Amino acid sequence: NMNAYAERWVQTIKTECLDHFVVLGEAHLRHIVSEFVTYYHEHRPHQAKGNLPLMGESPPATAGVVRSDDLVCEKRLGGLLKSYSRRAA
């Protein structure tokens, strides 16, 4: 039997990332996987953590109204992975 957590991780990286690319070699694969791992740990929300990332960002201090002008979109892997944050004051 394989570890269920490891199997779920492989399924996640395949469906959310690798299925969208034609990998052109080992260096390309390493780049794609490292970008996804960074996104997964530092930006992607996780339900078990109250929709917060595993590491990195903390919840906002106030939950006031957010205007679209206050948002910044960070794109990774050609726009496949997107994370949004508030613009610095």
Coordinates of C-alpha atoms in Angstrom, one line a residue:
N1 CA 0.0 0.0 0.0
M2 CA 1.1 3.5 -0.8
N3 CA 0.8 6.4 1.5
A4 CA -2.6 8.2 0.9
Y5 CA -1.0 11.6 1.5
A6 CA 1.7 11.0 -1.1
E7 CA -0.9 9.7 -3.6
R8 CA -3.1 12.8 -3.1
W9 CA 0.0 15.1 -3.6
V10 CA 0.8 13.4 -6.9
Q11 CA -2.8 13.7 -8.0
T12 CA -2.9 17.4 -7.1
I13 CA 0.3 18.3 -8.9
K14 CA -0.7 16.3 -12.0
T15 CA -4.2 17.7 -12.3
E16 CA -3.6 21.3 -11.2
C17 CA -0.2 21.8 -12.9
L18 CA 1.4 19.1 -15.1
D19 CA -1.7 18.3 -17.2
H20 CA -1.5 21.9 -18.6
F21 CA 2.1 21.7 -20.0
V22 CA 4.2 19.8 -22.5
V23 CA 7.4 19.1 -20.5
L24 CA 10.5 19.7 -22.6
G25 CA 13.1 18.0 -20.4
E26 CA 14.2 17.5 -16.8
A27 CA 15.2 21.1 -16.2
H28 CA 11.8 22.3 -17.4
L29 CA 10.0 19.8 -15.2
R30 CA 12.0 20.9 -12.2
H31 CA 11.2 24.5 -12.9
I32 CA 7.4 23.8 -13.2
V33 CA 7.3 21.6 -10.1
S34 CA 9.3 24.1 -8.0
E35 CA 7.0 27.0 -9.0
F36 CA 4.0 24.9 -8.2
V37 CA 5.4 23.9 -4.8
T38 CA 6.1 27.5 -3.9
Y39 CA 2.5 28.5 -4.9
Y40 CA 1.0 25.5 -3.1
H41 CA 2.7 26.3 0.2
E42 CA 2.7 30.1 0.2
H43 CA -0.4 31.2 -1.7
R44 CA -2.9 28.5 -2.3
P45 CA -5.8 28.4 0.2
H46 CA -6.3 25.1 2.1
Q47 CA -9.7 24.2 3.7
A48 CA -8.1 22.4 6.6
K49 CA -6.4 25.7 7.6
G50 CA -9.5 27.8 7.4
N51 CA -8.7 28.8 3.7
L52 CA -5.3 30.1 4.6
P53 CA -2.0 29.1 3.0
L54 CA 0.1 26.5 4.7
M55 CA 3.0 29.0 5.2
G56 CA 3.6 32.6 4.3
E57 CA 0.6 35.0 4.4
S58 CA -1.3 35.7 7.5
P59 CA -5.0 36.6 7.6
P60 CA -5.9 40.2 7.0
A61 CA -6.3 42.3 10.2
T62 CA -9.5 43.9 9.1
A63 CA -12.1 42.5 6.7
G64 CA -13.4 45.8 5.4
V65 CA -14.6 46.4 1.8
V66 CA -11.9 45.7 -0.8
R67 CA -12.0 47.7 -4.0
S68 CA -10.6 46.2 -7.2
D69 CA -8.0 49.0 -7.4
D70 CA -6.5 47.7 -4.1
L71 CA -5.8 44.2 -5.5
V72 CA -2.6 42.9 -7.1
C73 CA -2.6 39.7 -9.1
E74 CA 0.6 37.6 -9.1
K75 CA 0.8 35.2 -12.0
R76 CA 3.0 32.1 -12.2
L77 CA 3.6 29.6 -14.9
G78 CA 2.3 31.8 -17.6
G79 CA -0.9 32.7 -15.8
L80 CA -2.0 29.2 -14.8
L81 CA -1.4 29.9 -11.1
K82 CA -2.8 33.2 -9.8
S83 CA -2.7 34.6 -6.4
Y84 CA -4.3 37.9 -5.3
S85 CA -3.2 40.2 -2.5
R86 CA -3.9 43.8 -1.3
R87 CA -1.7 46.6 -2.6
A88 CA 0.6 48.1 0.0
A89 CA -0.7 51.2 1.6

